Short mmCIF file of C-alpha atoms and ligand atoms in Angstrom, two decimals:
data_model
loop_
_atom_site.label_atom_id
_atom_site.label_comp_id
_atom_site.label_asym_id
_atom_site.label_seq_id
_atom_site.Cartn_x
_atom_site.Cartn_y
_atom_site.Cartn_z
CA UNK A 1 -57.95 -42.56 -15.21
CA UNK A 2 -56.45 -44.84 -12.58
CA UNK A 3 -55.97 -48.58 -12.87
CA UNK A 4 -56.26 -50.97 -9.94
CA UNK A 5 -55.91 -54.67 -9.30
CA UNK A 6 -59.27 -56.39 -8.85
CA UNK A 7 -57.69 -58.02 -5.76
CA UNK A 8 -56.64 -54.75 -4.18
CA UNK A 9 -52.85 -54.86 -3.88
CA UNK A 10 -52.09 -52.34 -6.64
CA UNK A 11 -53.74 -49.00 -7.28
CA UNK A 12 -53.04 -45.65 -8.94
CA UNK A 13 -51.43 -47.11 -12.05
CA UNK A 14 -51.54 -45.20 -15.30
CA UNK A 15 -53.09 -46.95 -18.31
CA UNK A 16 -49.70 -47.37 -19.96
CA UNK A 17 -48.33 -48.98 -16.80
CA UNK A 18 -51.28 -51.38 -16.59
CA UNK A 19 -50.77 -52.40 -20.22
CA UNK A 20 -47.06 -53.02 -19.76
CA UNK A 21 -47.59 -54.91 -16.50
CA UNK A 22 -50.28 -57.18 -17.99
CA UNK A 23 -51.30 -59.02 -14.83
CA UNK A 24 -51.17 -57.60 -11.27
CA UNK A 25 -48.57 -59.14 -8.94
CA UNK A 26 -51.35 -60.37 -6.60
CA UNK A 27 -52.81 -62.43 -9.47
CA UNK A 28 -55.68 -59.98 -9.98
CA UNK A 29 -56.58 -58.26 -13.23
CA UNK A 30 -55.68 -54.63 -13.82
CA UNK A 31 -58.80 -52.68 -14.56
CA UNK A 32 -60.03 -49.09 -14.92
CA UNK A 33 -61.11 -47.92 -11.47
CA UNK A 34 -64.23 -46.26 -12.84
CA UNK A 35 -66.04 -46.42 -16.16
CA UNK A 36 -66.20 -43.15 -18.12
CA UNK A 37 -69.65 -42.16 -19.38
CA UNK A 38 -71.07 -40.40 -22.38
CA UNK A 39 -74.27 -38.52 -21.60
CA UNK A 40 -77.31 -39.35 -23.74
CA UNK A 41 -77.09 -35.99 -25.49
CA UNK A 42 -73.64 -36.91 -26.87
CA UNK A 43 -74.88 -40.02 -28.69
CA UNK A 44 -76.23 -38.29 -31.80
CA UNK A 45 -72.89 -36.54 -32.19
CA UNK A 46 -71.01 -39.85 -31.85
CA UNK A 47 -73.35 -41.43 -34.41
CA UNK A 48 -71.72 -39.42 -37.20
CA UNK A 49 -68.19 -40.63 -36.53
CA UNK A 50 -66.08 -43.08 -38.52
CA UNK A 51 -64.70 -46.27 -36.94
CA UNK A 52 -61.32 -44.60 -36.54
CA UNK A 53 -62.74 -41.45 -34.96
CA UNK A 54 -64.84 -43.50 -32.54
CA UNK A 55 -61.88 -45.69 -31.64
CA UNK A 56 -59.67 -42.69 -30.89
CA UNK A 57 -62.39 -41.06 -28.81
CA UNK A 58 -63.32 -44.13 -26.76
CA UNK A 59 -59.69 -45.14 -26.17
CA UNK A 60 -58.85 -41.59 -25.09
CA UNK A 61 -61.42 -41.85 -22.28
CA UNK A 62 -59.63 -44.91 -20.85
CA UNK A 63 -55.98 -44.42 -21.87
CA UNK A 64 -55.68 -40.90 -20.50
CA UNK A 65 -51.87 -40.81 -20.28
CA UNK A 66 -51.44 -41.53 -24.01
CA UNK A 67 -51.31 -38.28 -26.04
CA UNK A 68 -54.40 -37.96 -28.24
CA UNK A 69 -52.35 -37.47 -31.42
CA UNK A 70 -50.52 -40.73 -30.71
CA UNK A 71 -53.76 -42.63 -30.19
CA UNK A 72 -54.96 -41.27 -33.50
CA UNK A 73 -51.80 -42.43 -35.30
CA UNK A 74 -51.94 -45.87 -33.67
CA UNK A 75 -55.60 -46.35 -34.60
CA UNK A 76 -54.91 -45.40 -38.23
CA UNK A 77 -52.00 -47.85 -38.41
CA UNK A 78 -53.88 -50.71 -36.71
CA UNK A 79 -57.13 -50.44 -38.64
CA UNK A 80 -55.90 -49.74 -42.16
CA UNK A 81 -57.74 -50.74 -45.33
CA UNK A 82 -56.78 -52.61 -47.44
CA UNK A 83 -53.40 -53.31 -45.78
CA UNK A 84 -54.72 -54.90 -42.58
CA UNK A 85 -58.50 -55.18 -42.94
CA UNK A 86 -60.34 -56.35 -46.03
CA UNK A 87 -63.38 -54.12 -45.44
CA UNK A 88 -63.15 -50.33 -45.22
CA UNK A 89 -65.82 -50.34 -42.50
CA UNK A 90 -63.49 -52.56 -40.34
CA UNK A 91 -66.45 -54.23 -38.55
CA UNK A 92 -69.38 -54.19 -41.03
CA UNK A 93 -72.89 -55.25 -40.06
CA UNK A 94 -74.80 -57.89 -42.06
CA UNK A 95 -78.56 -58.41 -41.81
CA UNK A 96 -79.72 -61.94 -40.98
CA UNK A 97 -83.39 -60.97 -40.64
CA UNK A 98 -85.20 -57.72 -39.79
CA UNK A 99 -84.42 -58.13 -36.06
CA UNK A 100 -81.04 -59.83 -36.14
CA UNK A 101 -77.74 -58.38 -37.37
CA UNK A 102 -74.28 -59.93 -37.46
CA UNK A 103 -71.47 -57.65 -36.31
CA UNK A 104 -68.65 -59.07 -38.46
CA UNK A 105 -65.47 -58.93 -36.41
CA UNK A 106 -63.34 -61.12 -38.67
CA UNK A 107 -62.18 -58.85 -41.48
CA UNK A 108 -58.65 -58.51 -40.05
CA UNK A 109 -55.47 -60.28 -41.17
CA UNK A 110 -56.12 -63.60 -39.40
CA UNK A 111 -59.91 -63.84 -39.90
CA UNK A 112 -60.89 -63.89 -36.20
CA UNK A 113 -62.06 -61.12 -33.87
CA UNK A 114 -58.84 -61.19 -31.86
CA UNK A 115 -57.23 -59.12 -34.63
CA UNK A 116 -59.14 -56.04 -33.50
CA UNK A 117 -57.31 -55.96 -30.18
CA UNK A 118 -54.05 -57.55 -31.31
CA UNK A 119 -53.52 -55.14 -34.20
CA UNK A 120 -53.54 -52.29 -31.68
CA UNK A 121 -51.85 -53.88 -28.64
CA UNK A 122 -48.26 -53.76 -30.01
CA UNK A 123 -48.61 -50.02 -30.61
CA UNK A 124 -49.96 -49.52 -27.10
CA UNK A 125 -47.11 -51.55 -25.61
CA UNK A 126 -44.26 -49.89 -27.46
CA UNK A 127 -45.71 -46.43 -26.72
CA UNK A 128 -45.97 -47.42 -23.08
CA UNK A 129 -42.22 -48.14 -23.03
CA UNK A 130 -41.52 -44.73 -24.57
CA UNK A 131 -43.76 -42.97 -22.03
CA UNK A 132 -41.88 -44.68 -19.20
CA UNK A 133 -38.41 -44.14 -20.72
CA UNK A 134 -38.09 -47.93 -20.66
CA UNK A 135 -35.58 -49.25 -23.18
CA UNK A 136 -35.97 -53.00 -22.64
CA UNK A 137 -36.86 -55.03 -25.68
CA UNK A 138 -40.28 -56.67 -25.16
CA UNK A 139 -40.36 -60.43 -25.73
CA UNK A 140 -43.92 -61.68 -26.18
CA UNK A 141 -44.40 -65.36 -25.31
CA UNK A 142 -47.60 -67.09 -26.36
CA UNK A 143 -48.98 -70.58 -26.06
CA UNK A 144 -51.91 -70.91 -28.41
CA UNK A 145 -54.70 -73.30 -29.26
CA UNK A 146 -55.04 -71.55 -32.61
CA UNK A 147 -56.51 -68.07 -32.97
CA UNK A 148 -54.55 -66.04 -30.42
CA UNK A 149 -51.08 -67.09 -31.58
CA UNK A 150 -51.63 -66.16 -35.19
CA UNK A 151 -53.33 -62.86 -34.34
CA UNK A 152 -50.47 -61.96 -31.96
CA UNK A 153 -47.86 -62.86 -34.62
CA UNK A 154 -49.53 -60.62 -37.19
CA UNK A 155 -49.84 -57.81 -34.65
CA UNK A 156 -46.23 -57.89 -33.45
CA UNK A 157 -44.58 -58.77 -36.77
CA UNK A 158 -41.75 -56.30 -37.52
CA UNK A 159 -42.77 -53.99 -34.64
CA UNK A 160 -39.51 -52.31 -33.53
CA UNK A 161 -38.49 -53.05 -29.95
CA UNK A 162 -40.42 -56.33 -29.80
CA UNK A 163 -39.94 -60.01 -30.54
CA UNK A 164 -42.55 -62.72 -30.40
CA UNK A 165 -42.23 -66.47 -29.81
CA UNK A 166 -45.32 -68.64 -30.27
CA UNK A 167 -45.63 -72.26 -29.17
CA UNK A 168 -48.46 -74.33 -30.60
CA UNK A 169 -49.27 -77.98 -29.87
CA UNK A 170 -48.55 -80.39 -32.74
CA UNK A 171 -51.83 -82.08 -31.79
CA UNK A 172 -54.94 -79.98 -31.74
CA UNK A 173 -54.79 -76.99 -34.09
CA UNK A 174 -56.71 -77.10 -37.36
CA UNK A 175 -54.71 -77.53 -40.56
CA UNK A 176 -55.54 -73.96 -41.64
CA UNK A 177 -54.43 -72.65 -38.26
CA UNK A 178 -51.15 -74.63 -38.50
CA UNK A 179 -50.43 -73.33 -41.99
CA UNK A 180 -51.20 -69.78 -40.88
CA UNK A 181 -48.50 -70.04 -38.21
CA UNK A 182 -45.71 -71.99 -39.93
CA UNK A 183 -45.73 -69.59 -42.89
CA UNK A 184 -45.54 -66.52 -40.63
CA UNK A 185 -43.40 -63.69 -41.99
CA UNK A 186 -41.54 -61.00 -40.05
CA UNK A 187 -37.96 -60.56 -38.84
CA UNK A 188 -38.90 -60.77 -35.16
CA UNK A 189 -41.26 -63.78 -35.22
CA UNK A 190 -40.54 -67.37 -34.22
CA UNK A 191 -43.00 -70.25 -34.19
CA UNK A 192 -42.26 -73.59 -32.58
CA UNK A 193 -44.50 -76.63 -32.37
CA UNK A 194 -44.52 -78.62 -29.17
CA UNK A 195 -45.01 -82.37 -29.01
CA UNK A 196 -48.24 -82.67 -27.05
CA UNK A 197 -51.54 -80.88 -26.54
CA UNK A 198 -52.45 -77.28 -25.67
CA UNK A 199 -52.06 -77.87 -21.93
CA UNK A 200 -48.46 -79.02 -22.49
CA UNK A 201 -47.64 -75.87 -24.46
CA UNK A 202 -49.42 -73.61 -21.97
CA UNK A 203 -47.82 -75.09 -18.87
CA UNK A 204 -44.42 -74.84 -20.57
CA UNK A 205 -44.93 -71.11 -21.21
CA UNK A 206 -46.15 -70.55 -17.64
CA UNK A 207 -42.97 -72.23 -16.35
CA UNK A 208 -40.84 -69.95 -18.51
CA UNK A 209 -42.64 -66.86 -17.11
CA UNK A 210 -42.01 -68.13 -13.57
CA UNK A 211 -38.33 -68.99 -14.20
CA UNK A 212 -36.39 -66.32 -12.28
CA UNK A 213 -33.00 -67.45 -13.58
CA UNK A 214 -34.19 -66.92 -17.12
CA UNK A 215 -35.71 -63.54 -16.22
CA UNK A 216 -32.34 -62.43 -14.86
CA UNK A 217 -30.47 -63.51 -17.97
CA UNK A 218 -33.08 -61.65 -19.97
CA UNK A 219 -32.69 -58.46 -17.93
CA UNK A 220 -28.92 -58.73 -18.47
CA UNK A 221 -29.59 -58.51 -22.21
CA UNK A 222 -32.01 -55.59 -21.67
CA UNK A 223 -35.08 -57.64 -22.52
CA UNK A 224 -38.28 -58.48 -20.62
CA UNK A 225 -41.06 -61.01 -21.17
CA UNK A 226 -44.61 -59.88 -21.69
CA UNK A 227 -47.89 -61.52 -22.53
CA UNK A 228 -50.46 -60.85 -25.23
CA UNK A 229 -53.30 -62.89 -23.79
CA UNK A 230 -56.76 -61.60 -23.08
CA UNK A 231 -56.27 -60.55 -19.48
CA UNK A 232 -54.27 -57.51 -20.65
CA UNK A 233 -56.36 -54.31 -20.46
CA UNK A 234 -54.84 -53.34 -23.80
CA UNK A 235 -56.81 -56.18 -25.38
CA UNK A 236 -60.10 -55.25 -23.74
CA UNK A 237 -60.36 -51.51 -24.41
CA UNK A 238 -60.21 -51.76 -28.25
CA UNK A 239 -63.13 -54.21 -28.18
CA UNK A 240 -65.54 -51.65 -26.71
CA UNK A 241 -65.35 -49.62 -29.91
CA UNK A 242 -67.13 -51.99 -32.28
CA UNK A 243 -70.26 -52.22 -30.15
CA UNK A 244 -70.70 -48.44 -30.44
CA UNK A 245 -69.86 -48.56 -34.13
CA UNK A 246 -72.31 -51.44 -34.75
CA UNK A 247 -75.06 -49.58 -32.86
CA UNK A 248 -74.59 -46.43 -34.93
CA UNK A 249 -74.57 -48.51 -38.11
CA UNK A 250 -78.04 -49.80 -37.14
CA UNK A 251 -79.07 -46.17 -36.66
CA UNK A 252 -77.82 -45.28 -40.14
CA UNK A 253 -79.66 -48.28 -41.61
CA UNK A 254 -82.74 -46.89 -39.81
CA UNK A 255 -83.30 -50.14 -37.95
CA UNK A 256 -83.30 -48.04 -34.77
CA UNK A 257 -83.10 -44.38 -33.85
CA UNK A 258 -80.34 -42.93 -31.71
CA UNK A 259 -81.32 -43.64 -28.10
CA UNK A 260 -83.33 -46.83 -28.81
CA UNK A 261 -82.15 -49.95 -27.04
CA UNK A 262 -80.64 -53.03 -28.69
CA UNK A 263 -79.68 -56.47 -27.40
CA UNK A 264 -76.18 -57.84 -27.92
CA UNK A 265 -75.38 -61.58 -28.17
CA UNK A 266 -71.78 -62.76 -27.78
CA UNK A 267 -70.23 -66.25 -28.10
CA UNK A 268 -68.18 -66.39 -24.93
CA UNK A 269 -65.08 -68.17 -23.66
CA UNK A 270 -62.81 -66.09 -21.47
CA UNK A 271 -65.57 -63.44 -21.00
CA UNK A 272 -63.44 -60.74 -22.69
CA UNK A 273 -65.62 -59.88 -25.66
CA UNK A 274 -68.88 -59.79 -23.69
CA UNK A 275 -67.24 -57.77 -20.91
CA UNK A 276 -66.37 -55.17 -23.56
CA UNK A 277 -70.10 -55.06 -24.44
CA UNK A 278 -70.94 -54.60 -20.75
CA UNK A 279 -68.45 -51.74 -20.53
CA UNK A 280 -70.03 -50.16 -23.63
CA UNK A 281 -73.39 -50.32 -21.86
CA UNK A 282 -71.94 -48.74 -18.71
CA UNK A 283 -70.45 -45.98 -20.87
CA UNK A 284 -73.93 -45.10 -22.05
CA UNK A 285 -74.62 -47.30 -25.08
CA UNK A 286 -78.38 -48.05 -25.00
CA UNK A 287 -78.41 -51.80 -24.39
CA UNK A 288 -81.25 -53.90 -22.99
CA UNK A 289 -79.84 -57.44 -22.52
CA UNK A 290 -76.39 -58.87 -22.99
CA UNK A 291 -76.83 -62.44 -24.17
CA UNK A 292 -73.97 -64.65 -23.00
CA UNK A 293 -73.71 -67.71 -25.27
CA UNK A 294 -71.66 -70.78 -24.35
CA UNK A 295 -71.04 -74.15 -25.99
CA UNK A 296 -71.21 -77.45 -24.05
CA UNK A 297 -68.66 -75.99 -21.63
CA UNK A 298 -71.55 -74.12 -20.05
CA UNK A 299 -70.04 -72.95 -16.77
CA UNK A 300 -71.10 -69.35 -17.48
CA UNK A 301 -74.70 -70.32 -18.26
CA UNK A 302 -75.00 -71.91 -14.82
CA UNK A 303 -73.25 -68.99 -13.15
CA UNK A 304 -75.50 -66.31 -14.62
CA UNK A 305 -78.60 -68.34 -13.81
CA UNK A 306 -77.64 -69.33 -10.25
CA UNK A 307 -74.91 -67.01 -8.96
CA UNK A 308 -72.81 -70.10 -8.35
CA UNK A 309 -69.58 -70.68 -10.30
CA UNK A 310 -68.50 -74.30 -10.50
CA UNK A 311 -65.65 -75.46 -12.69
CA UNK A 312 -65.80 -79.01 -11.35
CA UNK A 313 -67.33 -80.54 -14.43
CA UNK A 314 -66.41 -82.45 -17.56
CA UNK A 315 -64.37 -80.55 -20.15
CA UNK A 316 -65.64 -80.92 -23.73
CA UNK A 317 -63.60 -80.48 -26.91
CA UNK A 318 -66.02 -78.86 -29.37
CA UNK A 319 -66.27 -77.47 -32.90
CA UNK A 320 -66.08 -73.98 -31.35
CA UNK A 321 -62.65 -74.53 -29.73
CA UNK A 322 -61.99 -70.92 -28.80
CA UNK A 323 -64.82 -71.20 -26.27
CA UNK A 324 -63.61 -74.45 -24.68
CA UNK A 325 -62.81 -72.85 -21.33
CA UNK A 326 -63.82 -73.62 -17.75
CA UNK A 327 -62.14 -70.67 -16.04
CA UNK A 328 -63.37 -67.43 -17.59
CA UNK A 329 -60.68 -65.02 -16.43
CA UNK A 330 -62.35 -61.75 -17.34
CA UNK A 331 -65.38 -62.51 -15.18
CA UNK A 332 -63.22 -61.23 -12.34
CA UNK A 333 -63.45 -57.71 -13.76
CA UNK A 334 -67.26 -57.91 -13.91
CA UNK A 335 -67.34 -58.96 -10.26
CA UNK A 336 -65.12 -55.99 -9.39
CA UNK A 337 -67.55 -53.55 -11.01
CA UNK A 338 -70.71 -55.23 -9.68
CA UNK A 339 -69.36 -55.27 -6.13
CA UNK A 340 -68.54 -51.54 -6.53
CA UNK A 341 -64.83 -52.11 -6.27
CA UNK A 342 -64.93 -54.40 -3.22
CA UNK A 343 -61.54 -56.07 -3.78
CA UNK A 344 -61.78 -58.07 -0.56
CA UNK A 345 -64.91 -59.80 -1.81
CA UNK A 346 -63.41 -60.43 -5.26
CA UNK A 347 -60.19 -61.79 -3.78
CA UNK A 348 -62.18 -64.14 -1.52
CA UNK A 349 -64.13 -65.56 -4.44
CA UNK A 350 -61.00 -66.03 -6.53
CA UNK A 351 -59.28 -67.83 -3.66
CA UNK A 352 -62.27 -70.14 -3.34
CA UNK A 353 -62.15 -70.77 -7.08
CA UNK A 354 -58.50 -71.71 -6.82
CA UNK A 355 -58.95 -73.91 -3.75
CA UNK A 356 -62.30 -75.59 -4.36
CA UNK A 357 -63.10 -74.90 -8.02
CA UNK A 358 -66.09 -72.72 -7.24
CA UNK A 359 -67.71 -69.84 -5.37
CA UNK A 360 -71.17 -68.36 -4.79
CA UNK A 361 -71.87 -64.62 -5.07
CA UNK A 362 -74.43 -63.03 -2.76
CA UNK A 363 -77.98 -62.47 -3.89
CA UNK A 364 -77.66 -58.72 -4.54
CA UNK A 365 -74.83 -59.33 -7.01
CA UNK A 366 -76.63 -62.30 -8.55
CA UNK A 367 -79.63 -59.99 -9.10
CA UNK A 368 -77.46 -57.36 -10.81
CA UNK A 369 -76.08 -60.07 -13.11
CA UNK A 370 -79.50 -61.27 -14.22
CA UNK A 371 -80.63 -57.66 -14.72
CA UNK A 372 -77.93 -57.15 -17.37
CA UNK A 373 -77.31 -60.66 -18.71
CA UNK A 374 -79.23 -63.59 -20.16
CA UNK A 375 -77.22 -66.79 -20.53
CA UNK A 376 -77.70 -70.00 -22.45
CA UNK A 377 -75.73 -72.65 -24.28
CA UNK A 378 -75.83 -74.68 -27.48
CA UNK A 379 -74.78 -78.32 -27.73
CA UNK A 380 -72.71 -79.60 -30.66
CA UNK A 381 -75.83 -80.89 -32.44
CA UNK A 382 -77.65 -77.61 -31.88
CA UNK A 383 -74.67 -75.66 -33.23
CA UNK A 384 -74.49 -77.80 -36.39
CA UNK A 385 -78.27 -77.53 -36.86
CA UNK A 386 -78.08 -73.76 -36.44
CA UNK A 387 -75.44 -73.40 -39.19
CA UNK A 388 -77.70 -75.45 -41.45
CA UNK A 389 -80.87 -73.53 -40.54
CA UNK A 390 -79.25 -70.18 -41.25
CA UNK A 391 -77.84 -71.46 -44.54
CA UNK A 392 -81.22 -72.76 -45.63
CA UNK A 393 -83.06 -69.60 -44.62
CA UNK A 394 -80.58 -66.95 -45.78
CA UNK A 395 -77.80 -68.60 -47.83
CA UNK A 396 -75.34 -67.11 -45.36
CA UNK A 397 -72.72 -69.42 -43.88
CA UNK A 398 -71.57 -68.62 -40.36
CA UNK A 399 -68.77 -70.14 -38.32
CA UNK A 400 -69.47 -72.47 -35.34
CA UNK A 401 -68.68 -69.80 -32.68
CA UNK A 402 -71.12 -67.36 -34.25
CA UNK A 403 -73.69 -70.15 -34.58
CA UNK A 404 -73.56 -70.77 -30.83
CA UNK A 405 -74.54 -67.12 -30.34
CA UNK A 406 -77.39 -67.08 -32.86
CA UNK A 407 -78.71 -70.37 -31.42
CA UNK A 408 -78.75 -68.97 -27.89
CA UNK A 409 -80.36 -65.77 -29.18
CA UNK A 410 -83.15 -67.93 -30.70
CA UNK A 411 -83.67 -69.54 -27.27
CA UNK A 412 -83.78 -66.10 -25.65
CA UNK A 413 -86.43 -64.93 -28.09
CA UNK A 414 -88.54 -68.05 -27.53
CA UNK A 415 -88.36 -67.66 -23.74
CA UNK A 416 -88.92 -63.91 -23.53
CA UNK A 417 -90.73 -62.91 -26.73
CA UNK A 418 -88.41 -59.88 -26.77
CA UNK A 419 -88.22 -58.48 -30.32
CA UNK A 420 -85.65 -55.75 -29.63
CA UNK A 421 -83.14 -55.65 -32.52
CA UNK A 422 -80.00 -57.64 -31.73
CA UNK A 423 -76.35 -57.37 -32.74
CA UNK A 424 -74.71 -60.80 -32.72
CA UNK A 425 -70.92 -60.77 -32.44
CA UNK A 426 -69.67 -62.83 -35.40
CA UNK A 427 -66.22 -63.79 -34.19
CA UNK A 428 -64.59 -65.85 -36.95
CA UNK A 429 -64.73 -66.30 -40.69
CA UNK A 430 -66.42 -69.61 -41.63
CA UNK A 431 -63.37 -70.37 -43.81
CA UNK A 432 -61.28 -70.93 -40.68
CA UNK A 433 -63.49 -73.88 -39.75
CA UNK A 434 -64.27 -75.16 -43.22
CA UNK A 435 -64.65 -78.87 -42.37
CA UNK A 436 -67.19 -78.38 -39.54
CA UNK A 437 -69.13 -75.84 -41.54
CA UNK A 438 -69.32 -77.98 -44.69
CA UNK A 439 -70.43 -80.98 -42.62
CA UNK A 440 -73.09 -78.87 -40.92
CA UNK A 441 -74.71 -77.82 -44.18
CA UNK A 442 -74.81 -81.43 -45.29
CA UNK A 443 -71.88 -81.63 -47.72
CA UNK A 444 -70.44 -85.11 -48.19
CA UNK A 445 -67.28 -86.54 -49.75
CA UNK A 446 -64.97 -84.30 -47.72
CA UNK A 447 -62.52 -87.06 -46.81
CA UNK A 448 -59.15 -86.86 -48.51
CA UNK A 449 -59.77 -83.33 -49.82
CA UNK A 450 -57.02 -80.77 -49.28
CA UNK A 451 -57.66 -77.66 -47.21
CA UNK A 452 -57.61 -75.61 -50.40
CA UNK A 453 -60.20 -77.80 -52.08
CA UNK A 454 -62.38 -77.36 -49.00
CA UNK A 455 -61.91 -73.59 -49.08
CA UNK A 456 -62.96 -73.55 -52.73
CA UNK A 457 -66.00 -75.72 -52.03
CA UNK A 458 -67.05 -73.32 -49.30
CA UNK A 459 -66.43 -70.31 -51.53
CA UNK A 460 -68.86 -71.65 -54.13
CA UNK A 461 -71.56 -72.50 -51.60
CA UNK A 462 -71.27 -69.33 -49.53
CA UNK A 463 -70.94 -66.90 -52.39
CA UNK A 464 -68.15 -65.33 -50.30
CA UNK A 465 -64.59 -64.85 -51.46
CA UNK A 466 -61.90 -66.86 -49.70
CA UNK A 467 -60.09 -64.30 -47.51
CA UNK A 468 -56.86 -63.30 -49.25
CA UNK A 469 -54.70 -64.27 -46.28
CA UNK A 470 -56.08 -67.84 -46.36
CA UNK A 471 -55.96 -68.20 -50.16
CA UNK A 472 -52.28 -67.21 -50.11
CA UNK A 473 -51.39 -70.04 -47.74
CA UNK A 474 -51.23 -72.55 -50.58
CA UNK A 475 -48.11 -70.96 -52.07
CA UNK A 476 -46.41 -69.43 -49.04
CA UNK A 477 -43.11 -71.04 -48.06
CA UNK A 478 -42.93 -72.76 -44.67
CA UNK A 479 -40.59 -70.58 -42.57
CA UNK A 480 -40.90 -72.29 -39.17
CA UNK A 481 -40.09 -75.98 -38.91
CA UNK A 482 -38.90 -76.27 -35.34
CA UNK A 483 -40.43 -79.00 -33.19
CA UNK A 484 -39.50 -79.52 -29.55
CA UNK A 485 -40.47 -81.61 -26.55
CA UNK A 486 -42.23 -79.72 -23.78
CA UNK A 487 -39.20 -80.13 -21.48
CA UNK A 488 -37.10 -78.28 -24.07
CA UNK A 489 -39.22 -75.12 -24.34
CA UNK A 490 -37.11 -72.97 -21.99
CA UNK A 491 -33.91 -74.03 -23.75
CA UNK A 492 -35.47 -73.19 -27.11
CA UNK A 493 -36.34 -69.70 -25.88
CA UNK A 494 -32.78 -69.19 -24.60
CA UNK A 495 -31.38 -70.27 -27.91
CA UNK A 496 -33.76 -68.08 -29.94
CA UNK A 497 -32.91 -65.03 -27.84
CA UNK A 498 -29.20 -65.82 -27.80
CA UNK A 499 -29.03 -65.85 -23.98
C1 PLP B 501 -61.46 -66.11 -28.53
C2 PLP B 501 -62.71 -66.40 -29.30
C3 PLP B 501 -63.99 -66.39 -28.70
C4 PLP B 501 -64.20 -66.15 -27.22
O1 PLP B 501 -63.94 -64.81 -26.85
P1 PLP B 501 -63.73 -64.43 -25.31
O2 PLP B 501 -63.33 -63.00 -25.33
O3 PLP B 501 -62.65 -65.34 -24.81
O4 PLP B 501 -65.02 -64.67 -24.62
C5 PLP B 501 -65.10 -66.61 -29.50
N1 PLP B 501 -64.98 -66.87 -30.83
C6 PLP B 501 -63.76 -66.90 -31.44
C7 PLP B 501 -63.70 -67.21 -32.89
C8 PLP B 501 -62.59 -66.66 -30.71
O5 PLP B 501 -61.38 -66.71 -31.34
#
């Protein structure tokens, strides 16, 4: 399997090279040149496999230069129960009603779906160094608005040959998210809060990546920076697995038979998770519609419905913060596949996006998009009302990101009357967003309560146990107290690395 840049300047990379490189030098995304396929006859054989067997098999079709035995070992280490995941099924499926099933992607160590990719990525990266006889220590730098930083810290903690430095804004992460990071364990982890907002932290990290003097000093110490954000192919490939696994789980529950189609609804920000569902469909998973759900930052809803991408609009801060995005990076990979690998076209659109904030795809591509995707959005009020509706009807409590997806699925059903069974990607544990969720179901008297009192209140109402990793936060020592100004971030990195 060869990897190429979506903008055409790099081709013929091996998977391990694409994973180590992260982003192509021309600014494009590295992506599999073609999508491997299972033929329909293979599905009933796949249906019998465990999560780990499926993961090894699917990854082996994309990561062809990794030895199969190594993939197997990495998958076992990444998706271990009870060490890393609190459910032996890894991504269990929960029935909401006879048509609608939640694919629970939050049973990993940080209670958000990013664990599924970030538990595996460190293994893929360190193996990539071995395959290339590369001895440099990998230094992962992350700026986070909450979920990514913690998931990356847990993934890279104590992984030999790597270090990780995470910057988070001292304004803007939830209290649970802050506690998750400042209590982080591991010999090779450092967490620093930055005075300012997420943009300050992110632009600081981008400047460090672009700082050639620093890169030279780093090389002199036999180290190199790398990134763990969602444009790395090593984060995308592991996400394909759970759509197959969820489908086969519906087969085993006899909701469908092998070969029947399902719909898949995904709460979307950077377009990574839903792109993985699209790739699953291209690989042969029987899927009817992919339902792309946005919050008030509904740039993707407009794009799917009109073929015109326009980021020139108001940015909203919402109760589903991981979807507060106006530039959905992974969309570039979809455009590459839909244009049948026409890198010139893709590059043109991305240049327009950079220069004017928008672009328009031609009608044949727009038609392909609406053939595969339905898109809609939920406002803040609709998201809150959806959490309440589901609680009243089922006693299940879902997080705000998941609620955006079920709300948009409801709209889809009303518009189309389609009663095909649906898998909804449930991307975070409700405990991570306890205040919003408690408010949504009508709880009052939340002011002045500690995070742990809120967790306990939610535990009683939801009939769910507080995830162990969150319950432990109340008695974990704070290990990271560093605070810096954004101008000091590069100096802090130099000092941490002893440059
Ligand atoms: C990151 C995230 C999303 C958005 O996923 P994308 O792959 O960026 O589309 C949705 N929900 C939660 C909880 C997340 O952390």
